[in-house]
XYZ file of C-alpha atoms in Angstrom:
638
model
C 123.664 72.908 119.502
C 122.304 73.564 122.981
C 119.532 71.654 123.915
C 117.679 75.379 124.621
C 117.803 75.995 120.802
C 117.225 72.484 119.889
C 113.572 72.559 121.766
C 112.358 75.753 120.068
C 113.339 74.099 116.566
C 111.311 71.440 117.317
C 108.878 73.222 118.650
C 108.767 75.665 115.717
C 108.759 72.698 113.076
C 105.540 72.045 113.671
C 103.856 75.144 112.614
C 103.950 77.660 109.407
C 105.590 79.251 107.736
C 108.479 77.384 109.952
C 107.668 74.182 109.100
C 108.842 75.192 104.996
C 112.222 74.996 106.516
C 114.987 72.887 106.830
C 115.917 71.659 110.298
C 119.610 72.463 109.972
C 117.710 76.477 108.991
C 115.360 76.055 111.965
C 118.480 75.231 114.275
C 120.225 78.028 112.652
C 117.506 80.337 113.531
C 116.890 79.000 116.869
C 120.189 79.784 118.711
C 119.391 83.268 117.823
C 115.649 82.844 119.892
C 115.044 85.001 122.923
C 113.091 83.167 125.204
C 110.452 85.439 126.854
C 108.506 85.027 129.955
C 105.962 87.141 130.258
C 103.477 87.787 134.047
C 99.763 87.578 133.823
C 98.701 90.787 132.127
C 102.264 92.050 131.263
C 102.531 94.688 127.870
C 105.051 93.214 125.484
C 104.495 96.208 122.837
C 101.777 99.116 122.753
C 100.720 101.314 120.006
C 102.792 103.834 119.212
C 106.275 101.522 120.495
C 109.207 101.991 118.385
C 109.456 98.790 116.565
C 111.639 95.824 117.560
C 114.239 93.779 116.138
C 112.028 90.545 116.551
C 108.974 88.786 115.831
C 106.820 87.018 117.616
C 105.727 83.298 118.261
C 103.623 82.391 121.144
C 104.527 79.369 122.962
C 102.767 78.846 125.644
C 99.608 80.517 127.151
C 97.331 83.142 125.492
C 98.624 86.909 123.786
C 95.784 88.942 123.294
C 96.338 91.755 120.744
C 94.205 94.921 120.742
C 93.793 98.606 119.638
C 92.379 101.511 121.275
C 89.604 103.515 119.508
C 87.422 106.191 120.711
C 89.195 105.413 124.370
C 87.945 102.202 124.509
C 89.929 98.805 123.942
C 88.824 96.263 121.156
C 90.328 93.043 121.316
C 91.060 91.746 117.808
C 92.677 88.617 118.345
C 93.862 85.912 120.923
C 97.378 84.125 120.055
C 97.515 80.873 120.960
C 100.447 78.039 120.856
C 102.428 78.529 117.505
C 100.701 81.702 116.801
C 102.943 84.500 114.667
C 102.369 87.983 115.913
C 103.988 91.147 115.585
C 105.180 91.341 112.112
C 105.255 95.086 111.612
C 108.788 95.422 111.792
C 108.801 92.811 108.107
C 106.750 95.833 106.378
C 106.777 98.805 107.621
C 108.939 101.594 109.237
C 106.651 103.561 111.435
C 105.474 102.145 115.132
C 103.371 99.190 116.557
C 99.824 100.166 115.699
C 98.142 97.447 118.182
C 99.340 96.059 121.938
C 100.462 92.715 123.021
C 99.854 91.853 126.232
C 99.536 88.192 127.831
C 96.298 87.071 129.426
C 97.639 84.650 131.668
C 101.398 83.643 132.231
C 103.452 83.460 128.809
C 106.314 82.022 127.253
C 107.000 83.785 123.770
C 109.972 83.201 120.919
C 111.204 86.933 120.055
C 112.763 85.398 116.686
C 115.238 88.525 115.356
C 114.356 89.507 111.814
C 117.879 89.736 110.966
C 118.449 86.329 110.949
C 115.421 85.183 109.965
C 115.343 87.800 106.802
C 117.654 85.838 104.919
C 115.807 82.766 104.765
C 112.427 84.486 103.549
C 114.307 85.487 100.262
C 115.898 82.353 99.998
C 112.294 80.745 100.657
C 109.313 81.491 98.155
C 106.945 79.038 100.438
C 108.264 81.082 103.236
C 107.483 84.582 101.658
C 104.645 83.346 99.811
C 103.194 82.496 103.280
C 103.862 85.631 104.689
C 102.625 87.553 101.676
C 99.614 85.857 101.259
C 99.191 86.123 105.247
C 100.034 90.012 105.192
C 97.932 90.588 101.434
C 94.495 89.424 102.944
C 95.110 89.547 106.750
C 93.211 85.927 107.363
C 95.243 83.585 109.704
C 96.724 81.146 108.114
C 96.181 81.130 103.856
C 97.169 77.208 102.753
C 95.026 76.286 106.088
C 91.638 76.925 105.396
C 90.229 75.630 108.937
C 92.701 77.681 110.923
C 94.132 74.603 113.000
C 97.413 75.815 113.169
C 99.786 78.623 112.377
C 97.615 81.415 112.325
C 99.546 84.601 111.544
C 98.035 87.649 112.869
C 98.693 90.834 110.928
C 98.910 93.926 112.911
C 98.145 96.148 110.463
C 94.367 97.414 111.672
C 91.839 99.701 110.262
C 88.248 98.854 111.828
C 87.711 96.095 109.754
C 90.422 93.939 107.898
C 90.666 96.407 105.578
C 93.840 97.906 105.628
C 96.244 95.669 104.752
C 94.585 94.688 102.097
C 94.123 98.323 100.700
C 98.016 98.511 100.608
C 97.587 95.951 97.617
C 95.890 98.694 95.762
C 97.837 101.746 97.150
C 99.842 103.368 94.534
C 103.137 105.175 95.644
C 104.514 108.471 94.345
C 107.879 108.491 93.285
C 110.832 109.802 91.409
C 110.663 110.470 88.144
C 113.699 112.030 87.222
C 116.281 110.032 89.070
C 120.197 110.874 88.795
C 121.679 108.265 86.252
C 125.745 107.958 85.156
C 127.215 105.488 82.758
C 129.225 102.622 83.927
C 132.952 104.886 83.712
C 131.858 108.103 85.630
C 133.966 108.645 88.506
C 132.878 107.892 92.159
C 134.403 111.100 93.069
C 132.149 112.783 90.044
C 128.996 110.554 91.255
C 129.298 111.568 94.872
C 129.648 115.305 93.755
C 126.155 114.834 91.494
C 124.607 112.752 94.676
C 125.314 116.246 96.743
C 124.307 118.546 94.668
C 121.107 116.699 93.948
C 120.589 116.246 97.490
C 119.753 112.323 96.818
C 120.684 109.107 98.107
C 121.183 107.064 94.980
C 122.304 107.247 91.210
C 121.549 104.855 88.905
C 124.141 103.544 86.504
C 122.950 102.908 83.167
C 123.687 101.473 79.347
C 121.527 102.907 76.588
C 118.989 104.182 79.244
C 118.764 100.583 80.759
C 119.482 100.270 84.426
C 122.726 97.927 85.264
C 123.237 98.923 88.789
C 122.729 101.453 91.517
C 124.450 103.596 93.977
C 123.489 104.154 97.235
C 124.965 106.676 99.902
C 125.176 103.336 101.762
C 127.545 102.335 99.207
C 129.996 105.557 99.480
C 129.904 104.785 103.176
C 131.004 101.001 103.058
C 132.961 101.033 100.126
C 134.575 104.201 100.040
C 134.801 105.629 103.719
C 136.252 102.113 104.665
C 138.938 103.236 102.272
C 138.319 99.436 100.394
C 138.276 101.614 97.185
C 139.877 105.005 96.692
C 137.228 107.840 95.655
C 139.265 107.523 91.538
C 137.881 104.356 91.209
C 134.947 104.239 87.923
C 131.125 103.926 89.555
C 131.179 100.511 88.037
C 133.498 98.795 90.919
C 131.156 99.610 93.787
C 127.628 99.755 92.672
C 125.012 97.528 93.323
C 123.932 95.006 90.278
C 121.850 93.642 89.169
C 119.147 96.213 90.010
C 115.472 95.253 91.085
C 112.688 96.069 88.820
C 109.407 97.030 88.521
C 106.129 97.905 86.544
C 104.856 101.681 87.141
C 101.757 100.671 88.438
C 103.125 98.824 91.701
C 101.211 98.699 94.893
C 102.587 100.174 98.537
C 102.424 96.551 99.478
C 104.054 94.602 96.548
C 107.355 97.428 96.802
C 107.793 96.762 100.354
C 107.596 92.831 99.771
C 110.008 93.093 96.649
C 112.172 95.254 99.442
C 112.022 92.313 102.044
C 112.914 89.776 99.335
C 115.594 91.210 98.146
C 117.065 93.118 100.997
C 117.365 96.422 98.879
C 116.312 99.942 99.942
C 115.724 101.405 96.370
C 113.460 99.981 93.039
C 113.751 100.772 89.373
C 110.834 101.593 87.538
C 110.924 100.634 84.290
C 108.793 100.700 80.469
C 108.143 96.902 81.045
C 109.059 96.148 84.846
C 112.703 94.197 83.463
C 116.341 95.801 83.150
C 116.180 95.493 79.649
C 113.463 98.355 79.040
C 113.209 102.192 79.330
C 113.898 103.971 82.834
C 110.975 105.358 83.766
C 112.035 106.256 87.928
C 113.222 104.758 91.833
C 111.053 104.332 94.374
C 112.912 104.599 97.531
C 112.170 103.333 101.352
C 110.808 106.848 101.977
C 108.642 106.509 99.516
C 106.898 103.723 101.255
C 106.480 105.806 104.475
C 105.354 108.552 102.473
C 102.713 106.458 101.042
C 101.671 104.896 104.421
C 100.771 108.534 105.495
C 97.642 108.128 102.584
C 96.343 104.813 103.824
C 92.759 104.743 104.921
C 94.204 103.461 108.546
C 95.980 106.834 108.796
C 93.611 109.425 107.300
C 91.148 108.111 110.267
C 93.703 108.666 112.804
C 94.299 111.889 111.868
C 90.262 112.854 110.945
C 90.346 112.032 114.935
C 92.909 114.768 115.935
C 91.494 117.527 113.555
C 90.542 120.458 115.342
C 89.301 122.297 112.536
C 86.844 122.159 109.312
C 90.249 123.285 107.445
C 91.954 120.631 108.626
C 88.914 117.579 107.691
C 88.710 119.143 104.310
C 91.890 118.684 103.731
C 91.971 115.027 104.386
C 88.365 114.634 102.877
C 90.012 116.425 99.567
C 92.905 112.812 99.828
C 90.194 110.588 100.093
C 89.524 111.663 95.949
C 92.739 110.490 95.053
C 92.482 107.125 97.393
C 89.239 106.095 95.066
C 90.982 107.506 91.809
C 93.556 105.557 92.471
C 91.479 101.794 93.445
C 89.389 102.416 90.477
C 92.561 102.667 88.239
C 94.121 99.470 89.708
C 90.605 97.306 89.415
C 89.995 97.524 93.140
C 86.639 95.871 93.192
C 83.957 98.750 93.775
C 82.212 97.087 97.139
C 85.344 97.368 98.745
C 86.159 100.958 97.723
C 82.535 101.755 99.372
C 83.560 100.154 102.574
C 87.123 102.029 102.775
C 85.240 105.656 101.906
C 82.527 105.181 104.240
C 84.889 103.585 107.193
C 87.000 107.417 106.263
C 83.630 108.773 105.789
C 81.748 108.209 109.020
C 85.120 109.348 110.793
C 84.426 112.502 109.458
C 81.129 113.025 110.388
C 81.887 111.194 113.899
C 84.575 114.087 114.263
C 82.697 116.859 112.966
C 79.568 115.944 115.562
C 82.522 115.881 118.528
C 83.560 119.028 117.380
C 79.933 120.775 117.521
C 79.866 119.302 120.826
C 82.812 120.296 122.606
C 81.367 124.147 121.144
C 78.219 123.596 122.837
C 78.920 121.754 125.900
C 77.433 118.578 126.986
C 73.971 117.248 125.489
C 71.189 118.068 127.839
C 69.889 114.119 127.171
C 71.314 111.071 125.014
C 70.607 111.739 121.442
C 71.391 109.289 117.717
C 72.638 111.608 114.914
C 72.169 109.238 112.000
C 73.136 109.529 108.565
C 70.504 108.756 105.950
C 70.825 108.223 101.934
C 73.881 107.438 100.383
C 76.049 107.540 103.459
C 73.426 105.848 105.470
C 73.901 102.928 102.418
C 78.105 102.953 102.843
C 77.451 104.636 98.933
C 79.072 108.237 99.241
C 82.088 108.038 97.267
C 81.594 111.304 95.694
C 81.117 114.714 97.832
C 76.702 114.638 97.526
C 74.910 115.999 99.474
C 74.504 115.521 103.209
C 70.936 113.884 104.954
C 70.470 113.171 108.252
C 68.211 112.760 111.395
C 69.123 113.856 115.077
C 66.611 111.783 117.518
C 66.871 112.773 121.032
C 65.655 111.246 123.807
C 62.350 111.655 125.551
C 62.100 113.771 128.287
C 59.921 115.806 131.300
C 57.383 118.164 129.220
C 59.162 121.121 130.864
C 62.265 120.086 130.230
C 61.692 119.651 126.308
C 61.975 122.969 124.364
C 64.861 123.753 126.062
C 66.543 120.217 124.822
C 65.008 120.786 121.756
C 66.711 123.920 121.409
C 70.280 122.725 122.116
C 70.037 120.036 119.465
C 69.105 122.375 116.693
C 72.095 124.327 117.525
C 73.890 121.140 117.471
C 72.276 120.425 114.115
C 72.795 123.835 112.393
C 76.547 123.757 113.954
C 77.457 120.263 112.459
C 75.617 120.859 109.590
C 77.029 124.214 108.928
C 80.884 122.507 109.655
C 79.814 119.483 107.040
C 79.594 122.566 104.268
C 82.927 123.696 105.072
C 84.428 120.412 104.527
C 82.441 119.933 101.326
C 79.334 118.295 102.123
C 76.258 120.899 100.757
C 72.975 120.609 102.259
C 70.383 118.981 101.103
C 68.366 120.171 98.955
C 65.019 118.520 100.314
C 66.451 119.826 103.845
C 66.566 116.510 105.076
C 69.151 117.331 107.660
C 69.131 117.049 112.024
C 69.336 121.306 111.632
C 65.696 121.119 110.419
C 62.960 121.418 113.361
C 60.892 118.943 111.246
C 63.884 116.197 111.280
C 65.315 116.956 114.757
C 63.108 115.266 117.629
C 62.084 113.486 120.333
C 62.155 109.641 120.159
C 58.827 109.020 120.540
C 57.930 111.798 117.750
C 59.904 109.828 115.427
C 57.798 106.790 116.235
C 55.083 108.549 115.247
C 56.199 109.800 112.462
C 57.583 106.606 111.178
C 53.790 104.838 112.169
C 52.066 107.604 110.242
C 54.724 107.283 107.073
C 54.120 103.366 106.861
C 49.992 102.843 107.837
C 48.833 105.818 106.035
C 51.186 106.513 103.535
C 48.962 108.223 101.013
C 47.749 110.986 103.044
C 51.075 112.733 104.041
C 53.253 111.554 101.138
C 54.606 114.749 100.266
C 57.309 114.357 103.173
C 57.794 110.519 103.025
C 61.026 110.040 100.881
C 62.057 106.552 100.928
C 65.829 107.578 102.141
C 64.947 107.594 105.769
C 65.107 103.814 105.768
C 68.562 103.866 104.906
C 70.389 104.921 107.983
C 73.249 104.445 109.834
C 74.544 105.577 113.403
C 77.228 108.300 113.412
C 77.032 109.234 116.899
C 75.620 108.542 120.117
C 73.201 106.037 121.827
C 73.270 102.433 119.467
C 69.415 101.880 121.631
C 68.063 104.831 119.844
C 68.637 103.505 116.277
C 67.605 99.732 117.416
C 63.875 101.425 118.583
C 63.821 103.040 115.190
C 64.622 99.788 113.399
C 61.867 97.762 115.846
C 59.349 100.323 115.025
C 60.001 99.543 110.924
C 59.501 95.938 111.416
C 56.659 95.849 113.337
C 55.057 97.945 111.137
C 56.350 95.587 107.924
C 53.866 92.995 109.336
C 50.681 94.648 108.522
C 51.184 97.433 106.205
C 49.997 96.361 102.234
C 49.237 99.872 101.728
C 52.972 100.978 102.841
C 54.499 98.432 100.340
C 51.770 99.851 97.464
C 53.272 103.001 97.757
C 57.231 102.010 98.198
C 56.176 99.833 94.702
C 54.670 102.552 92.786
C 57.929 104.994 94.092
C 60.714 102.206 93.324
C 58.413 102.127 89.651
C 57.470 105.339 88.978
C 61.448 106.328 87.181
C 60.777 105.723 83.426
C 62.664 103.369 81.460
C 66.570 104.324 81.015
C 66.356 103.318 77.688
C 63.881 103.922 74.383
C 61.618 101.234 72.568
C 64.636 101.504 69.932
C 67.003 101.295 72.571
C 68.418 104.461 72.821
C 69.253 106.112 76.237
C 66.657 108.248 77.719
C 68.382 111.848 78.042
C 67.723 115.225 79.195
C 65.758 116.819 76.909
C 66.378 120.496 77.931
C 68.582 122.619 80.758
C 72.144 122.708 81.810
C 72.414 118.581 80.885
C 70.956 118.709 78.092
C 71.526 115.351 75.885
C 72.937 113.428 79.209
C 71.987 110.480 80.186
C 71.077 110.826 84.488
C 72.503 107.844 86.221
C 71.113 108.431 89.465
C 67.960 108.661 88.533
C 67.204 106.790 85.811
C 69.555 103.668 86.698
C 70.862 103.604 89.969
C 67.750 104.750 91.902
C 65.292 102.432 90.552
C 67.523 99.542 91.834
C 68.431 101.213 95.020
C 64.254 101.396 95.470
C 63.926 98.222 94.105
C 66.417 96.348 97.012
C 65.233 98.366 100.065
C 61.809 97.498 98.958
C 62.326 93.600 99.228
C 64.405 93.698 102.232
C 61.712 95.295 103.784
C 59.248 92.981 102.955
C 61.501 89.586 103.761
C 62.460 91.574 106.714
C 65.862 91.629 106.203
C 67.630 93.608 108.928
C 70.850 95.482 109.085
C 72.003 95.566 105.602
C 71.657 99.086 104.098
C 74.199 98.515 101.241
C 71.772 97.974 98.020
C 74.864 95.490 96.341
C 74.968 93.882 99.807
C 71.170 93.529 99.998
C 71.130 92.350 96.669
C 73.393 89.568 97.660
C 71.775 88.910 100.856
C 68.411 88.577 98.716
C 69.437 85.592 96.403
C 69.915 83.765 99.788
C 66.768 84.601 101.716
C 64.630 84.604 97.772
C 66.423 81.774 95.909
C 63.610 81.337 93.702
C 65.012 84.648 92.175
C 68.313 84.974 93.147
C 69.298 85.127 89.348
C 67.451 88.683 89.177
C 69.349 89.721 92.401
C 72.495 88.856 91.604
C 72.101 90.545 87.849
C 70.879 93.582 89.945
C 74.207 93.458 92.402
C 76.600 93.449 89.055
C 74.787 95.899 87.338
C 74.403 98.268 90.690
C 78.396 97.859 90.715
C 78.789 98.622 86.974
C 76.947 102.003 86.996
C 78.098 103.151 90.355
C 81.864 102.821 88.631
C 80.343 104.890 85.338
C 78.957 107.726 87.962
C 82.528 107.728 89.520
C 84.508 108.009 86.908
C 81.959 110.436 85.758
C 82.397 112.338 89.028
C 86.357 112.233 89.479
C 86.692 113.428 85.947
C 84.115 116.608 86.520
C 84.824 117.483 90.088
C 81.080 117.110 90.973
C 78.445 113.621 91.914
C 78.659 112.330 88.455
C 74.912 112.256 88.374
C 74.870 113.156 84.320
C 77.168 111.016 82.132
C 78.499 112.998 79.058
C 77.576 110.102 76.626
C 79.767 111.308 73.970
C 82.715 111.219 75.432
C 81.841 107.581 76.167
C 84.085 104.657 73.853
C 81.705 102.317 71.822
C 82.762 99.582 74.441
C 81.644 101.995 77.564
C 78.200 102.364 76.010
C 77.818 98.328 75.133
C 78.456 98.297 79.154
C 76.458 100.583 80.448
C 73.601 99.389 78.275
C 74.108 96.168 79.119
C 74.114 96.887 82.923
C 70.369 98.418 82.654
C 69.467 94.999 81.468
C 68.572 93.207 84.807
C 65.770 96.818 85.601
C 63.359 95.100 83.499
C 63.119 91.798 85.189
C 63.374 93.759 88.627
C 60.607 95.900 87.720
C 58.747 92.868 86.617
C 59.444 91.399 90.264
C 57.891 94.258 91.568
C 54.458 93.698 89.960
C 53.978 90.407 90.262
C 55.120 90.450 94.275
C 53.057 93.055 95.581
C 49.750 93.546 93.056
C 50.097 96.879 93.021
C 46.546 98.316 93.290
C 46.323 100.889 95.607
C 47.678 103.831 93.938
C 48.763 102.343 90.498
């Protein structure tokens, strides 16, 4: 061994997943090492690079490994000494979706995944690493403190999101696939293949799968001439065949893929060859299912040109939530994947309005407000929203004025198309009365919280809910200062949030019976939103308000973030959190089933068990409510 490829094994030892190995495997692997040497500031890979046949390990000196969104770079990790980067090519067939590029002078390992492939399968500590790594994109999973061995996944959507979705991803496959007994001919098979136009056969006993057939087969085995084209099926397939459950993820085929170096899974009654076929999932099945991951639809909410073409990705998202609900996804992270996809397509709609309408005359905030502005739209509702512009010369202001109503009605007019419908209440930036000047919002928002009484009629509670889609981030931050200040001296403004976050009546009877719609299109449905969720959405806006909690919009979020600053109660808060979670699912379901919000849930279509936890999850309103009182004496308009 040359003393080259005798360094980078000992250099490699030392860190994960390497350090699993044998020395005699390290060796092996290192006299297949490219050695790298990278200038100052020199690309290695960019977005959008056709993948390469290696992996990465840094080292020496610093990798730094971004992505580009909205034109600007965002630097999501350094790589440092030992450091694995650039495992795309393990799990996935489509390009690099990040750059590497060194920040100072930089020696990397390009380790080839051919040789290194076989000792993953041969390695459960090696895949397990790697699976764990790729499953919940942290650095390194068995080392809690991150000392050493950090593997960086490159699989990016905003937040850490993505790869992790892929764990909940279902795929679409075949459900009829070609089978043959064990005695067909391979001239016979290959005729089927054609006509089929498919790529594999499955050979079968009593319906069970004992082997497969691939057109890479035919090409090794038969158009090397090793076996004549007479020969039965059963001399050149594949066997045994790997297995799986129906409900497996995106992520879990590819990894079963990598393990087992195959390019094609049986799905079976029970996940084992000795049950029912019930399809194959191919390697082009993957891809196709990497075309629906959240990571994607944004991309591609980004290129749309039309309110066609956004409703047509907004119609996916539907089956992306159908689908996480189905596999147990927890519900808080559903939220953050819909409103990530979401606030892309409001983003893109508001670009779209303005590349109509030209420039803005003067640096504006559209923000969303309500349900989006809590990360809480799952379902197509309604849209709310503000447009605050910024102040300008008293000449100069109808005009501006003008162009962002037009940029309002425009956006707000697209946001139909896609499948948004206007609110009801016409809280939307197309209304003169919600589309203003900075320092008329100020106002407004003084008058709302020190004399709340007098002009209640247009104070609704959702304009403390908000979140940026588009424009200046200093125009939201004066709008938050303004709330806070206010939060210091206004009893009267937390009387009247009180008495609002109160004034829903009880979801259930004095015999316990759900409170339902006594007359109208719902009649004898139980309303969700108003009788559950609402009271507890009130309920957590009005104490992080009063602890001054800032930031958090989410109400299972605030609820969390309220047993920490509150730990007197943070029994009640938690309780709330759950239960919010619970009944959000319920109005989901509700929704996906019906093709509407879910706002009324049918309650006789409901299983005993489904009304035990729905019941249950109204619970924790009754100590909340009691909170309520005690906290803030309401008086002033009880």
């Amino acid at each position: 061994m040359n003393s080259i490829a005798e360094q980078i094994a000992d250099f490699l030892s030392d860190y994960a997943p390497f350090n699993y190995l044998a020395f005699e495997e390290l060796s092996q692997i290192a006299s297949d090492v490219k050695v790298v040497v990278l200038e100052k500031n020199q690309t290695l890979f960019q977005i959008n690079d056709v993948l390469h046949d290696s992996f990465y390990v840094v080292s020496s000196g610093i990798i730094n490994l971004s992505v580009i969104s909205d034109s600007e770079e965002t630097l999501l990790n350094k790589c440092a000494a030992g450091d694995i980067f650039g495992l795309r090519p393990f799990f996935a067939k489509n390009n690099y979706m990040m750059t590497a590029k060194s920040r100072e002078e930089t020696i990397v390992y390009a380790i080839p995944i051919a040789s290194f492939r076989p000792f993953v399968a041969n390695n459960p500590d090696v895949l397990n690493f790697l699976l764990e790594s790729f499953a919940v994109n942290t650095r390194n999973p068995k080392d809690k403190e991150n000392l050493i061995g950090k593997l960086i996944s490159d699989n990016v959507f905003y937040s850490d999101q993505q790869s992790e979705m892929q764990y909940f991803q279902s795929l679409t496959y075949n459900l009829n696939p070609l089978k043959t007994t064990l005695y067909s001919s391979v001239q016979d098979v290959a005729q089927q293949m054609t006509a089929s136009l498919t790529n594999n056969i499955l050979i079968c006993e009593n319906d069970f799968p004992v082997g497969i057939v691939t057109d890479t087969d035919m090409r090794t085995k038969i158009a090397t001439g090793r076996f004549p084209i007479t020969v039965t099926v059963d001399k050149i397939m594949s066997s045994p065949v790997v297995t799986v459950l129906e409900n497996v993820s995106l992520a879990e085929a590819q990894l079963l893929m990598l393990k087992n170096n195959v390019t094609h899974l049986c799905v079976t009654l029970d996940g084992t060859d000795k049950s029912l076929v019930k399809g194959i999932i191919s390697e082009y099945d993957l891809i196709v299912a990497q075309a629906n991951s959240p990571g994607v639809l944004v991309k591609e909410i980004k290129r749309s040109q039309t309110a066609k073409e956004l409703k047509q990705i907004r119609d996916r998202v539907a089956d992306l939530i159908q689908t996480s609900i189905s596999k147990n996804v927890p519900l808080s992270h559903v939220f953050n994947i819909t409103s990530e996809i979401n606030l892309a397509l409001l983003k893109r709609t508001v670009e779209l309005s303005i590349l109509d309408l030209g420039s803005p005359p003067a640096r504006f905030a559209w923000l969303s407000i309500g349900s989006q502005g809590r990360k809480e739209q799952l379902l197509f509702t309604d849209q709310d929203s503000i447009l605050i512009f910024e102040d300008v010369a008293a000449e100069k202001y109808r005009d501006v004025k003008d162009y962002f109503l037009k940029l309002g009605k425009k956006t707000t007019a697209t946001l139909e198309k896609i499948g948004f419908s206007s609110c009801p209440n016409g809280h939307m930036g197309s209304n003169m009365q919600w589309c203003k000047s900075l320092t008329d919002w100020i106002k407004q928002y003084d008058n709302w919280m020190n004399t709340p009484g007098e002009n209640s009629s247009d104070l609704s509670s959702i304009f403390f809910d908000y979140e940026i889609i588009f424009g200046e981030q200093k125009i939201e931050d004066a709008i938050t200062d303004v709330i806070f200040k206010n939060v210091m001296k206004s009893t009267l403004f937390f009387d009247f949030l009180g008495n609002d976050a109160l004034r829903n009546n009880s979801p259930l009877t004095f015999f316990k019976k759900f409170h339902v719609e006594e007359e109208g299109e719902h009649k004898d449905k139980f309303d969700i939103k108003i009788r559950a969720l609402m009271p507890l959405i009130d309920g957590a806006r009005l104490f992080c308000l009063s602890f001054e909690v800032k930031g958090i919009n989410n109400t299972f979020q605030r609820f969390k973030q309220l047993s920490i600053t509150d730990p007197k109660h943070a029994e009640i808060y938690l309780n709330c959190a759950e239960a919010f979670l619970t009944l959000s699912k319920f109005r989901t379901l509700e929704g996906l089933k019906n093709d509407n919000d879910g706002q009324y849930i049918n309650l006789e279509e409901l299983s005993k068990n489904d009304k035990e936890k729905l019941k249950n999850a109204l619970a924790p309103m009754r100590d909340l409510e009691e909170l309520i009182k005690s906290k803030f004496q309401l008086t002033q308009f009880s």
